[in-house]
Amino acid sequence: AYDRVEEEFLNFSRDAFNRGFARAAYVGSCALVAVVHDNQLYVANAGDCKAVLMRKLPNGDYEPIKASKTFSANKKSEQDRLFKEFQNENDVVICKHVDACYVKGNLMCTRALGDYRLKHKEFNVNPFGREYGYRNPLRNYTGPYITHKPDIKKFDLYSADRFLILGSDGVW
């Protein structure tokens, strides 16, 4: 499903970008999906959203179970991965302060639907000027720097599992 959405949005964005709608290259979204099937929970995450499964303990308290991995340029593991993959680009991650790191200075998420400027070189070159909303091309572009591919986790569900919380970075 993530591939299909990405492909359809790419075609739409490419057409809009080439017609003079610059923002088509700069918009995107994280995506977090949870599906229950045959007493198993599947969680797919592309972005900095989080899923937490809440399990009731015998004493009545709840135990939070991390059900997704977060993909953000603020995470050291993601910074290390990007610097390793793009060794000749010391600007692949730019930190404006300790909790504000961005891929190529543009986006915190390291996985997302859309945000084609960080995925396709063609969205960095255009015949239009900044007065139309187009940004300067990314320097030393060798991307793609981010992907839409989700991380998928699978969990067995138990009778003590009560609910699942899905939230964007603004919730957490």
XYZ file of C-alpha atoms in Angstrom:
172
model
C 0.000 0.000 0.000
C 2.843 2.403 0.813
C 4.374 1.791 -2.631
C 1.094 2.499 -4.390
C 0.432 5.729 -2.493
C 4.010 6.875 -3.112
C 3.791 6.158 -6.846
C 0.433 7.885 -7.317
C 1.477 10.920 -5.279
C 4.781 11.091 -7.185
C 2.967 11.230 -10.530
C 0.619 13.935 -9.252
C 3.483 15.930 -7.703
C 5.683 15.664 -10.797
C 2.895 17.047 -12.981
C 2.114 19.865 -10.540
C 5.799 20.760 -10.064
C 6.381 20.961 -13.818
C 3.312 23.214 -14.212
C 4.738 25.735 -11.755
C 3.403 24.514 -8.413
C 6.643 24.387 -6.453
C 5.220 23.131 -3.191
C 4.415 19.770 -4.773
C 8.077 18.867 -4.228
C 8.167 19.924 -0.585
C 5.090 18.347 0.961
C 4.834 14.914 2.474
C 3.508 12.925 5.353
C 4.520 10.282 7.799
C 2.338 7.189 7.794
C 1.599 4.808 10.661
C -0.744 1.877 10.084
C -1.834 -0.887 12.460
C -3.713 -4.026 11.440
C -4.966 -6.875 13.618
C -5.287 -10.247 11.888
C -5.487 -13.748 13.388
C -4.646 -12.498 16.883
C -1.536 -10.747 15.640
C -0.781 -7.037 15.465
C 1.100 -5.638 12.484
C 2.448 -2.099 12.707
C 3.959 -0.319 9.693
C 5.692 3.005 10.260
C 7.303 5.432 7.853
C 8.211 8.522 9.840
C 8.374 9.889 13.342
C 4.991 8.602 14.514
C 4.804 6.095 17.356
C 2.640 3.126 18.302
C 2.369 1.828 21.876
C 0.490 -1.316 22.869
C -0.913 -1.147 26.392
C -0.928 -4.415 28.344
C -2.810 -4.709 31.643
C -0.767 -6.192 34.467
C -2.210 -8.414 37.240
C -1.988 -5.500 39.721
C -4.186 -3.338 37.439
C -1.384 -1.130 36.124
C -0.594 -0.897 32.430
C 2.690 -1.793 30.787
C 3.525 0.184 27.629
C 5.006 -1.950 24.862
C 6.836 -0.088 22.115
C 5.196 -1.221 18.887
C 7.058 0.918 16.352
C 10.446 2.385 15.590
C 10.781 6.149 15.086
C 12.630 7.454 12.026
C 13.993 10.933 12.673
C 17.215 12.801 11.947
C 17.269 13.575 15.677
C 18.134 9.928 16.406
C 21.834 9.120 16.520
C 21.261 5.778 14.751
C 19.640 7.563 11.795
C 22.386 10.202 11.706
C 25.056 7.478 11.707
C 23.259 5.609 8.908
C 22.978 8.727 6.752
C 26.600 9.808 7.295
C 27.766 6.281 6.451
C 25.622 6.091 3.311
C 26.498 9.623 2.128
C 30.139 9.856 3.193
C 30.952 12.738 0.847
C 28.131 14.939 2.130
C 28.928 16.454 5.501
C 25.618 18.349 5.239
C 23.442 15.228 4.941
C 22.286 15.925 8.518
C 22.233 19.490 9.806
C 21.505 20.067 13.489
C 20.225 23.529 14.296
C 20.303 22.610 17.996
C 20.461 19.371 19.990
C 16.812 18.369 19.327
C 16.422 19.870 15.870
C 18.315 17.860 13.252
C 17.239 17.757 9.613
C 18.059 15.690 6.528
C 19.937 18.101 4.227
C 18.672 20.890 6.494
C 15.079 20.334 5.315
C 13.186 17.521 7.051
C 13.379 15.759 10.425
C 11.784 12.530 9.211
C 14.053 10.005 7.530
C 11.055 8.095 6.170
C 7.949 9.704 4.695
C 5.538 9.661 1.800
C 6.211 12.527 -0.589
C 8.939 15.076 0.224
C 10.314 14.421 -3.263
C 13.003 17.077 -3.103
C 14.918 14.648 -0.867
C 14.209 11.640 -3.104
C 14.470 12.750 -6.737
C 17.016 15.114 -8.265
C 14.463 16.388 -10.797
C 12.646 18.225 -7.969
C 15.781 20.288 -7.315
C 16.047 21.726 -10.830
C 13.336 23.862 -12.387
C 12.839 26.648 -14.917
C 11.024 28.844 -12.392
C 12.443 31.295 -9.860
C 12.214 31.673 -6.102
C 9.407 34.190 -6.588
C 7.212 31.215 -7.574
C 8.068 29.312 -4.399
C 10.894 27.204 -5.789
C 13.846 26.626 -3.500
C 17.498 26.607 -4.378
C 18.713 23.130 -5.385
C 20.217 20.949 -2.676
C 24.002 21.061 -2.875
C 25.869 17.890 -3.837
C 22.655 15.938 -4.426
C 23.322 12.183 -4.451
C 20.015 11.053 -2.882
C 17.549 9.648 -2.332
C 18.104 10.619 1.308
C 14.777 9.404 2.664
C 12.424 6.570 1.757
C 8.730 5.839 1.948
C 9.351 2.176 2.828
C 7.843 1.397 6.236
C 9.418 -0.541 9.054
C 7.007 -3.404 9.838
C 6.729 -5.064 13.231
C 4.619 -8.081 14.177
C 3.319 -8.906 17.669
C 1.317 -11.774 19.100
C -1.687 -10.447 20.998
C -2.610 -11.703 24.464
C -5.749 -11.410 26.580
C -4.030 -8.760 28.727
C -3.524 -6.458 25.714
C -6.117 -3.719 26.086
C -5.519 -0.974 23.543
C -3.123 0.521 21.055
C -2.124 4.180 20.943
C -1.132 5.602 17.551
C 0.216 9.124 17.557
C 2.141 11.624 15.517
C 5.213 13.399 16.854
C 2.935 16.132 18.184
C 1.201 13.675 20.538
C 4.428 12.345 22.019
